[in-house]
Amino acid sequence: MKHIRNFCIIAHIDHGKSTLADRLLEFTKTVGARDMQAQLLDDMDLERERGITIKSHAIQMNYTYQGETYTLNLIDTPGHVDFSYEVSRSIAACEGALLLVDASQGIEAQTISNLYLAMNNDLVIIPVLNKIDLPGAMPEEVKDEMVDLLGCERDEIIPASGKEGIGVPEILAAIVERIPAPKGNPDGPLQALIFDSVFNSYRGIEVIFRNVNGRIRKGDRVKFMATGKEYFADEIGTLRLDKEPRDVIECGDVGYLISGIKVAKEVKVGDTITHIEQPASKPIQGFEEVKPMVFAGIYPVDTSEFEDLREAMEKLQLNDAALVWEPETSAALGFGFRCGFLGMLHMEIVQERLEREFDMTVITTVPSVRFEVITTRGETLVVSAPAEMPDPSTIDWIEEPFIKAQIISKAEYVGAIMGLCMDKRSILKNQVYLTADRVELQFEMPLAEVVFDFFDKLKTISRGYASLDYEFLGNRESSMVKLDIMLNGDRVDALSAIVHRDKAYEWGKKLCEKLRELLPRQQFEIAIQAAIGQKIIARETVKALRKDVLAKCYGGDISRKRKLLEKQKKGKKRMRQVGNVEIPQEAFMAVLKIN
Amino acid sequence: MHLYLHIPFCKQACHYCDFHFSTSLKQKGPLVDALCREIRLQREYLPSRTLETIYFGGGTPSLLTESELAQLFGTIYDLYTVAPGAEITLEANPDDLAASKLATLRRYVNRLSIGIQTFDEATLRWMNRAHSATEAEACVWLARDAGFDNLSIDLIYGIPNRPTDRWAYDLDRALSLDVPHLSAYALTIEPDTAFGRWEKTGRLTPADDALAAEQFSELTQALKQAGYEHYEISNFAKKGNGSAAHYARHNTAYWQRRPYLGIGPSAHSYNGQSRQYNIANNSRYMKAIEQGELPATVENLTIADQVNDYLLTGLRTQWGCSLTELSALLGADFTRQQASDLADMQRAGWLIMENDTLRLTEAGKLFADRVAATLFVE
């Protein structure tokens, strides 16, 4: 056990985590240069393209230092706020962390919150200043920030460049010297922490764990303590570049388990593996069920593709345990699914994977958070879709989820950020200057406001500098209303939204205006109305189409005209009908972009 | 068979026009040489060498000199037989039609299509037309004096920002000329024109389509009363003396799927299986033709393309589309395959289906594109 080191890398998106990891793998000869593909640890194409890690991965390296061979387990962590629980479990599986900071960017919000998480778990922090080779690097300023933040010595910071391979030997030496070996009782009852799982379409789910106490052998009968499910350890082993089967995974080490599990839901990050005979008396602390925070309907653009969509969703769920869904019906959109996501990025990922991996074109409805509605009869209803909102006369009050948001930015953008946050019904709780030029702002804000376009706006007004992290605070009473959109008097359920009463008029007006732009003119006039209950709060009109014929059609016009009309016909096929009004699919998407 | 020649030159650019032309006339001679060369190059294109119609479009074909006309017709007559009674049309602008010019033209062509557009002086200026309101009327009488009885005039309606009585005035003046054929087009703002640029910068707001629709019905009513047949969305013909009406025979060929050969830059051709069009650039056109190459893009027509082309052109005419012909093209029962769309269009009051024929109703004429697109096959 004294030759094992378990560590993770804490870094902001783009700060070079994956590139540095690649260099560590190369230097320890875990992979030959021949097998190298940039960002080896990011499996999904989507991750490689976006340059972010969505799913965490683990990999083991051997490293000989001063004549002794060490086993280094690098536990990679996802880099987005949507996946903060997975990050916390990855951190719990480590004794140390590399804090990787971009020498040209400085410390970001995401880094700080994960750093605090690591410090609270008593991880040893090795500060690394990355990208020192870049022309825009400001090593001294960023070092000041790191010293302030960590209370470390200046000379503890290792200058590095993942791209150039600078600092790699120093980092490896520091991992062995500074990070303690794992502690644990090799002869006690088995307690292994599940911190990740990987979907394998041939062999079922691969469970990735950190052995905290005891040892696990091939063929053992094991039980997952939170789900209560029992399995045979058909195969256990070590994660190198490929899986390498072993007969035993010792106390303190990291490994994988394959036991024919088909569905990702059975494998919960944070769960504890123990033996059926001689079980541990209690699980490892810190297990939580991951709860979806954002909800939206997903519908096939082509209504005949509902069954294909169901199949795709089932397959997606096999390796995305956080995705939950149930069938839903909309008068406007037909048959689809109500889905729960960890956050907005997760929602985008699901949408993109449906399109890329399953070739589905989908319409996503207005996202909503989970409200609690307390009725006049004293019941509490959970509402995560506008359609579930009860009649206003039966509502006593409504509570909505609030978050604590931490934003770090250059000082010059503070004014703009404050303005944005105030507009989003936020309360400023704290403002700290990290350096003369960098400010940390803390707000309490409704999650519902973050759901709509907040992150993009924040990035825009700060020219990409501001970073955001948040955690759930709890529910608070808010004055929420259901806003409906009617086309010629018919409610379009897929365009309804739950919004704050103070913002309902603005929302209704903007949405009506947007729809007026997007609805094609039809043979009759279309009245677009926004309503709260029976009360109309905004109206726009699309005038009737009086004529749809081109002036000329001679020898040279025929080809061009046929192509134009074919295109129009295709667009029309994708439209949905509510009452007698045809709605193009862009109209359903537009709701997300009206602010 | 039908032959089209594109004469890509104009004295000045009208603000609405996005046809292919150049206002630099220096290349006119060499281009006419190239046209003659292309006529020879393409002599195998049409399945027969007998021409029933010849059409000079543009641009402004009335800019052709007598020797240029002689050169072009010399080439045509050299390679083709022009059928007795063939329709030979030339598009002309009123400002070109002096008595002497008309006399020359009459030796080569028997039909003029005159781009009058409006009789209103202010509107003519606004559109950057080269002629005056007086010339607009005078040229018709002069043409008659020169022996042209087969005359057509073009008008434009749906013009924004002018007193609403101007269209009634234009109609009144047009009817007083008593021409046998008239074409009227709703003003369309095309992006690559002065008007298109004006619209982008806010200098021009296109007329509401309700105005264009209203003026269209004024037009159809007035012309029907005056004895014209409304035989295509934008075209009206007077009954002949005991014979057939003065339909534009060349243009009618386009709508009835007959093969035609287009000569000149940007000209389109059709042979039943494919459509092709020449490059819309005078110097590149001339260079290619000089090297004996045809600078054309060919588009082979699928079965669906052929059915759809027939729908979009045929429905615009008073003859409509033959269901038997549609089914024959499609290789399946068109009525059965498109049953629900056919029903929808009839219910909308835009389409009638009788005697094996699909025809637009009066109301349907304003929605011809929508009806055609709805009935398109895949």
PDB file of N, CA and C in Angstrom, chain A residues 183-247:
ATOM      1  N   LYS A 183      -4.410   5.021   3.448  1.00  0.00           N
ATOM      2  CA  LYS A 183      -4.503   4.270   4.710  1.00  0.00           C
ATOM      3  C   LYS A 183      -5.713   3.373   4.592  1.00  0.00           C
ATOM      4  N   GLY A 184      -5.771   2.330   5.373  1.00  0.00           N
ATOM      5  CA  GLY A 184      -6.922   1.434   5.310  1.00  0.00           C
ATOM      6  C   GLY A 184      -6.531   0.100   5.884  1.00  0.00           C
ATOM      7  N   ASN A 185      -7.527  -0.718   6.180  1.00  0.00           N
ATOM      8  CA  ASN A 185      -7.255  -2.009   6.786  1.00  0.00           C
ATOM      9  C   ASN A 185      -7.402  -3.105   5.726  1.00  0.00           C
ATOM     10  N   PRO A 186      -6.266  -3.658   5.270  1.00  0.00           N
ATOM     11  CA  PRO A 186      -6.338  -4.664   4.198  1.00  0.00           C
ATOM     12  C   PRO A 186      -7.070  -5.917   4.640  1.00  0.00           C
ATOM     13  N   ASP A 187      -7.136  -6.159   5.925  1.00  0.00           N
ATOM     14  CA  ASP A 187      -7.740  -7.408   6.386  1.00  0.00           C
ATOM     15  C   ASP A 187      -9.155  -7.204   6.917  1.00  0.00           C
ATOM     16  N   GLY A 188      -9.633  -5.940   6.893  1.00  0.00           N
ATOM     17  CA  GLY A 188     -10.982  -5.671   7.389  1.00  0.00           C
ATOM     18  C   GLY A 188     -12.033  -6.037   6.339  1.00  0.00           C
ATOM     19  N   PRO A 189     -13.328  -5.844   6.684  1.00  0.00           N
ATOM     20  CA  PRO A 189     -14.402  -6.097   5.709  1.00  0.00           C
ATOM     21  C   PRO A 189     -14.282  -5.130   4.521  1.00  0.00           C
ATOM     22  N   LEU A 190     -14.663  -5.625   3.328  1.00  0.00           N
ATOM     23  CA  LEU A 190     -14.502  -4.844   2.096  1.00  0.00           C
ATOM     24  C   LEU A 190     -15.381  -3.588   2.098  1.00  0.00           C
ATOM     25  N   GLN A 191     -14.747  -2.471   1.789  1.00  0.00           N
ATOM     26  CA  GLN A 191     -15.472  -1.221   1.535  1.00  0.00           C
ATOM     27  C   GLN A 191     -14.811  -0.569   0.317  1.00  0.00           C
ATOM     28  N   ALA A 192     -15.483  -0.579  -0.805  1.00  0.00           N
ATOM     29  CA  ALA A 192     -14.922   0.050  -2.002  1.00  0.00           C
ATOM     30  C   ALA A 192     -15.887   1.125  -2.495  1.00  0.00           C
ATOM     31  N   LEU A 193     -15.326   2.297  -2.768  1.00  0.00           N
ATOM     32  CA  LEU A 193     -16.156   3.448  -3.175  1.00  0.00           C
ATOM     33  C   LEU A 193     -16.316   3.466  -4.699  1.00  0.00           C
ATOM     34  N   ILE A 194     -17.559   3.441  -5.151  1.00  0.00           N
ATOM     35  CA  ILE A 194     -17.794   3.572  -6.597  1.00  0.00           C
ATOM     36  C   ILE A 194     -17.721   5.050  -6.947  1.00  0.00           C
ATOM     37  N   PHE A 195     -16.784   5.412  -7.827  1.00  0.00           N
ATOM     38  CA  PHE A 195     -16.741   6.837  -8.198  1.00  0.00           C
ATOM     39  C   PHE A 195     -17.001   7.062  -9.687  1.00  0.00           C
ATOM     40  N   ASP A 196     -17.218   5.984 -10.399  1.00  0.00           N
ATOM     41  CA  ASP A 196     -17.472   6.161 -11.835  1.00  0.00           C
ATOM     42  C   ASP A 196     -17.995   4.858 -12.408  1.00  0.00           C
ATOM     43  N   SER A 197     -18.579   4.948 -13.589  1.00  0.00           N
ATOM     44  CA  SER A 197     -18.932   3.734 -14.311  1.00  0.00           C
ATOM     45  C   SER A 197     -18.803   4.022 -15.798  1.00  0.00           C
ATOM     46  N   VAL A 198     -18.519   2.986 -16.551  1.00  0.00           N
ATOM     47  CA  VAL A 198     -18.341   3.131 -17.999  1.00  0.00           C
ATOM     48  C   VAL A 198     -19.237   2.112 -18.679  1.00  0.00           C
ATOM     49  N   PHE A 199     -19.919   2.547 -19.713  1.00  0.00           N
ATOM     50  CA  PHE A 199     -20.809   1.640 -20.436  1.00  0.00           C
ATOM     51  C   PHE A 199     -20.030   0.880 -21.488  1.00  0.00           C
ATOM     52  N   ASN A 200     -20.216  -0.416 -21.459  1.00  0.00           N
ATOM     53  CA  ASN A 200     -19.591  -1.247 -22.489  1.00  0.00           C
ATOM     54  C   ASN A 200     -20.704  -2.070 -23.119  1.00  0.00           C
ATOM     55  N   SER A 201     -20.914  -1.861 -24.414  1.00  0.00           N
ATOM     56  CA  SER A 201     -22.118  -2.450 -25.006  1.00  0.00           C
ATOM     57  C   SER A 201     -22.050  -3.980 -25.081  1.00  0.00           C
ATOM     58  N   TYR A 202     -20.860  -4.566 -24.948  1.00  0.00           N
ATOM     59  CA  TYR A 202     -20.763  -6.030 -24.992  1.00  0.00           C
ATOM     60  C   TYR A 202     -20.826  -6.657 -23.609  1.00  0.00           C
ATOM     61  N   ARG A 203     -20.217  -5.998 -22.641  1.00  0.00           N
ATOM     62  CA  ARG A 203     -20.016  -6.661 -21.350  1.00  0.00           C
ATOM     63  C   ARG A 203     -20.816  -6.036 -20.213  1.00  0.00           C
ATOM     64  N   GLY A 204     -21.618  -5.047 -20.513  1.00  0.00           N
ATOM     65  CA  GLY A 204     -22.376  -4.395 -19.449  1.00  0.00           C
ATOM     66  C   GLY A 204     -21.576  -3.260 -18.835  1.00  0.00           C
ATOM     67  N   ILE A 205     -22.055  -2.812 -17.670  1.00  0.00           N
ATOM     68  CA  ILE A 205     -21.430  -1.644 -17.065  1.00  0.00           C
ATOM     69  C   ILE A 205     -20.121  -2.028 -16.376  1.00  0.00           C
ATOM     70  N   GLU A 206     -19.075  -1.244 -16.641  1.00  0.00           N
ATOM     71  CA  GLU A 206     -17.831  -1.400 -15.881  1.00  0.00           C
ATOM     72  C   GLU A 206     -17.898  -0.438 -14.700  1.00  0.00           C
ATOM     73  N   VAL A 207     -17.760  -0.993 -13.508  1.00  0.00           N
ATOM     74  CA  VAL A 207     -17.837  -0.156 -12.306  1.00  0.00           C
ATOM     75  C   VAL A 207     -16.413   0.211 -11.899  1.00  0.00           C
ATOM     76  N   ILE A 208     -16.160   1.498 -11.724  1.00  0.00           N
ATOM     77  CA  ILE A 208     -14.819   1.929 -11.325  1.00  0.00           C
ATOM     78  C   ILE A 208     -14.855   2.273  -9.834  1.00  0.00           C
ATOM     79  N   PHE A 209     -13.922   1.699  -9.084  1.00  0.00           N
ATOM     80  CA  PHE A 209     -13.991   1.874  -7.629  1.00  0.00           C
ATOM     81  C   PHE A 209     -12.620   2.138  -7.038  1.00  0.00           C
ATOM     82  N   ARG A 210     -12.642   2.644  -5.831  1.00  0.00           N
ATOM     83  CA  ARG A 210     -11.427   2.805  -5.036  1.00  0.00           C
ATOM     84  C   ARG A 210     -11.612   1.941  -3.794  1.00  0.00           C
ATOM     85  N   ASN A 211     -10.677   1.044  -3.632  1.00  0.00           N
ATOM     86  CA  ASN A 211     -10.767   0.118  -2.503  1.00  0.00           C
ATOM     87  C   ASN A 211     -10.284   0.817  -1.229  1.00  0.00           C
ATOM     88  N   VAL A 212     -11.180   1.020  -0.272  1.00  0.00           N
ATOM     89  CA  VAL A 212     -10.831   1.775   0.934  1.00  0.00           C
ATOM     90  C   VAL A 212     -10.364   0.831   2.053  1.00  0.00           C
ATOM     91  N   ASN A 213     -11.095  -0.255   2.215  1.00  0.00           N
ATOM     92  CA  ASN A 213     -10.714  -1.262   3.230  1.00  0.00           C
ATOM     93  C   ASN A 213     -10.917  -2.652   2.643  1.00  0.00           C
ATOM     94  N   GLY A 214     -10.092  -3.607   3.086  1.00  0.00           N
ATOM     95  CA  GLY A 214     -10.231  -4.989   2.630  1.00  0.00           C
ATOM     96  C   GLY A 214      -9.688  -5.162   1.221  1.00  0.00           C
ATOM     97  N   ARG A 215      -9.893  -6.361   0.669  1.00  0.00           N
ATOM     98  CA  ARG A 215      -9.454  -6.616  -0.696  1.00  0.00           C
ATOM     99  C   ARG A 215     -10.551  -7.364  -1.446  1.00  0.00           C
ATOM    100  N   ILE A 216     -10.567  -7.180  -2.748  1.00  0.00           N
ATOM    101  CA  ILE A 216     -11.605  -7.829  -3.552  1.00  0.00           C
ATOM    102  C   ILE A 216     -10.924  -8.783  -4.531  1.00  0.00           C
ATOM    103  N   ARG A 217     -11.470 -10.011  -4.629  1.00  0.00           N
ATOM    104  CA  ARG A 217     -10.894 -11.031  -5.513  1.00  0.00           C
ATOM    105  C   ARG A 217     -11.876 -11.383  -6.616  1.00  0.00           C
ATOM    106  N   LYS A 218     -11.317 -11.841  -7.708  1.00  0.00           N
ATOM    107  CA  LYS A 218     -12.136 -12.332  -8.812  1.00  0.00           C
ATOM    108  C   LYS A 218     -13.053 -13.435  -8.298  1.00  0.00           C
ATOM    109  N   GLY A 219     -14.319 -13.399  -8.678  1.00  0.00           N
ATOM    110  CA  GLY A 219     -15.261 -14.440  -8.276  1.00  0.00           C
ATOM    111  C   GLY A 219     -15.966 -14.172  -6.959  1.00  0.00           C
ATOM    112  N   ASP A 220     -15.542 -13.118  -6.239  1.00  0.00           N
ATOM    113  CA  ASP A 220     -16.209 -12.785  -4.967  1.00  0.00           C
ATOM    114  C   ASP A 220     -17.685 -12.471  -5.202  1.00  0.00           C
ATOM    115  N   ARG A 221     -18.501 -12.789  -4.164  1.00  0.00           N
ATOM    116  CA  ARG A 221     -19.906 -12.364  -4.214  1.00  0.00           C
ATOM    117  C   ARG A 221     -20.007 -11.025  -3.498  1.00  0.00           C
ATOM    118  N   VAL A 222     -20.472 -10.021  -4.231  1.00  0.00           N
ATOM    119  CA  VAL A 222     -20.469  -8.662  -3.667  1.00  0.00           C
ATOM    120  C   VAL A 222     -21.863  -8.054  -3.683  1.00  0.00           C
ATOM    121  N   LYS A 223     -21.985  -7.016  -2.885  1.00  0.00           N
ATOM    122  CA  LYS A 223     -23.273  -6.332  -2.770  1.00  0.00           C
ATOM    123  C   LYS A 223     -23.016  -4.832  -2.834  1.00  0.00           C
ATOM    124  N   PHE A 224     -23.905  -4.106  -3.555  1.00  0.00           N
ATOM    125  CA  PHE A 224     -23.830  -2.638  -3.551  1.00  0.00           C
ATOM    126  C   PHE A 224     -24.752  -2.158  -2.440  1.00  0.00           C
ATOM    127  N   MET A 225     -24.206  -1.447  -1.473  1.00  0.00           N
ATOM    128  CA  MET A 225     -24.959  -1.210  -0.243  1.00  0.00           C
ATOM    129  C   MET A 225     -26.172  -0.305  -0.434  1.00  0.00           C
ATOM    130  N   ALA A 226     -26.087   0.708  -1.290  1.00  0.00           N
ATOM    131  CA  ALA A 226     -27.225   1.630  -1.442  1.00  0.00           C
ATOM    132  C   ALA A 226     -28.378   0.980  -2.212  1.00  0.00           C
ATOM    133  N   THR A 227     -28.067   0.250  -3.264  1.00  0.00           N
ATOM    134  CA  THR A 227     -29.138  -0.351  -4.057  1.00  0.00           C
ATOM    135  C   THR A 227     -29.535  -1.708  -3.505  1.00  0.00           C
ATOM    136  N   GLY A 228     -28.662  -2.326  -2.705  1.00  0.00           N
ATOM    137  CA  GLY A 228     -28.943  -3.643  -2.160  1.00  0.00           C
ATOM    138  C   GLY A 228     -28.784  -4.764  -3.176  1.00  0.00           C
ATOM    139  N   LYS A 229     -28.310  -4.454  -4.372  1.00  0.00           N
ATOM    140  CA  LYS A 229     -28.199  -5.474  -5.417  1.00  0.00           C
ATOM    141  C   LYS A 229     -26.929  -6.303  -5.211  1.00  0.00           C
ATOM    142  N   GLU A 230     -27.028  -7.587  -5.577  1.00  0.00           N
ATOM    143  CA  GLU A 230     -25.903  -8.502  -5.379  1.00  0.00           C
ATOM    144  C   GLU A 230     -25.387  -9.012  -6.726  1.00  0.00           C
ATOM    145  N   TYR A 231     -24.058  -9.187  -6.806  1.00  0.00           N
ATOM    146  CA  TYR A 231     -23.436  -9.630  -8.063  1.00  0.00           C
ATOM    147  C   TYR A 231     -22.263 -10.548  -7.788  1.00  0.00           C
ATOM    148  N   PHE A 232     -21.838 -11.246  -8.861  1.00  0.00           N
ATOM    149  CA  PHE A 232     -20.552 -11.940  -8.835  1.00  0.00           C
ATOM    150  C   PHE A 232     -19.511 -11.011  -9.442  1.00  0.00           C
ATOM    151  N   ALA A 233     -18.330 -10.987  -8.867  1.00  0.00           N
ATOM    152  CA  ALA A 233     -17.244 -10.219  -9.471  1.00  0.00           C
ATOM    153  C   ALA A 233     -16.653 -11.061 -10.600  1.00  0.00           C
ATOM    154  N   ASP A 234     -17.331 -11.064 -11.748  1.00  0.00           N
ATOM    155  CA  ASP A 234     -16.910 -11.900 -12.879  1.00  0.00           C
ATOM    156  C   ASP A 234     -15.494 -11.568 -13.309  1.00  0.00           C
ATOM    157  N   GLU A 235     -15.221 -10.268 -13.355  1.00  0.00           N
ATOM    158  CA  GLU A 235     -13.868  -9.852 -13.749  1.00  0.00           C
ATOM    159  C   GLU A 235     -13.533  -8.609 -12.946  1.00  0.00           C
ATOM    160  N   ILE A 236     -12.324  -8.600 -12.399  1.00  0.00           N
ATOM    161  CA  ILE A 236     -11.819  -7.376 -11.793  1.00  0.00           C
ATOM    162  C   ILE A 236     -10.476  -7.085 -12.432  1.00  0.00           C
ATOM    163  N   GLY A 237     -10.024  -5.857 -12.309  1.00  0.00           N
ATOM    164  CA  GLY A 237      -8.746  -5.555 -12.928  1.00  0.00           C
ATOM    165  C   GLY A 237      -8.363  -4.105 -12.776  1.00  0.00           C
ATOM    166  N   THR A 238      -7.330  -3.783 -13.506  1.00  0.00           N
ATOM    167  CA  THR A 238      -6.726  -2.467 -13.423  1.00  0.00           C
ATOM    168  C   THR A 238      -6.946  -1.737 -14.734  1.00  0.00           C
ATOM    169  N   LEU A 239      -7.191  -0.455 -14.672  1.00  0.00           N
ATOM    170  CA  LEU A 239      -7.366   0.351 -15.876  1.00  0.00           C
ATOM    171  C   LEU A 239      -6.037   0.936 -16.292  1.00  0.00           C
ATOM    172  N   ARG A 240      -5.471   0.351 -17.324  1.00  0.00           N
ATOM    173  CA  ARG A 240      -4.312   0.990 -17.955  1.00  0.00           C
ATOM    174  C   ARG A 240      -4.868   1.644 -19.222  1.00  0.00           C
ATOM    175  N   LEU A 241      -4.117   1.606 -20.292  1.00  0.00           N
ATOM    176  CA  LEU A 241      -4.707   2.128 -21.525  1.00  0.00           C
ATOM    177  C   LEU A 241      -5.917   1.260 -21.894  1.00  0.00           C
ATOM    178  N   ASP A 242      -5.782  -0.059 -21.714  1.00  0.00           N
ATOM    179  CA  ASP A 242      -6.930  -0.956 -21.805  1.00  0.00           C
ATOM    180  C   ASP A 242      -7.158  -1.560 -20.429  1.00  0.00           C
ATOM    181  N   LYS A 243      -8.242  -2.337 -20.333  1.00  0.00           N
ATOM    182  CA  LYS A 243      -8.495  -3.037 -19.071  1.00  0.00           C
ATOM    183  C   LYS A 243      -7.525  -4.221 -18.966  1.00  0.00           C
ATOM    184  N   GLU A 244      -6.890  -4.353 -17.778  1.00  0.00           N
ATOM    185  CA  GLU A 244      -6.018  -5.511 -17.555  1.00  0.00           C
ATOM    186  C   GLU A 244      -6.570  -6.306 -16.388  1.00  0.00           C
ATOM    187  N   PRO A 245      -7.107  -7.519 -16.663  1.00  0.00           N
ATOM    188  CA  PRO A 245      -7.711  -8.318 -15.583  1.00  0.00           C
ATOM    189  C   PRO A 245      -6.674  -8.699 -14.517  1.00  0.00           C
ATOM    190  N   ARG A 246      -7.098  -8.776 -13.278  1.00  0.00           N
ATOM    191  CA  ARG A 246      -6.248  -9.167 -12.136  1.00  0.00           C
ATOM    192  C   ARG A 246      -7.047 -10.150 -11.277  1.00  0.00           C
ATOM    193  N   ASP A 247      -6.349 -10.833 -10.407  1.00  0.00           N
ATOM    194  CA  ASP A 247      -7.045 -11.747  -9.495  1.00  0.00           C
ATOM    195  C   ASP A 247      -7.499 -11.041  -8.237  1.00  0.00           C
TER     196      ASP A 247
END
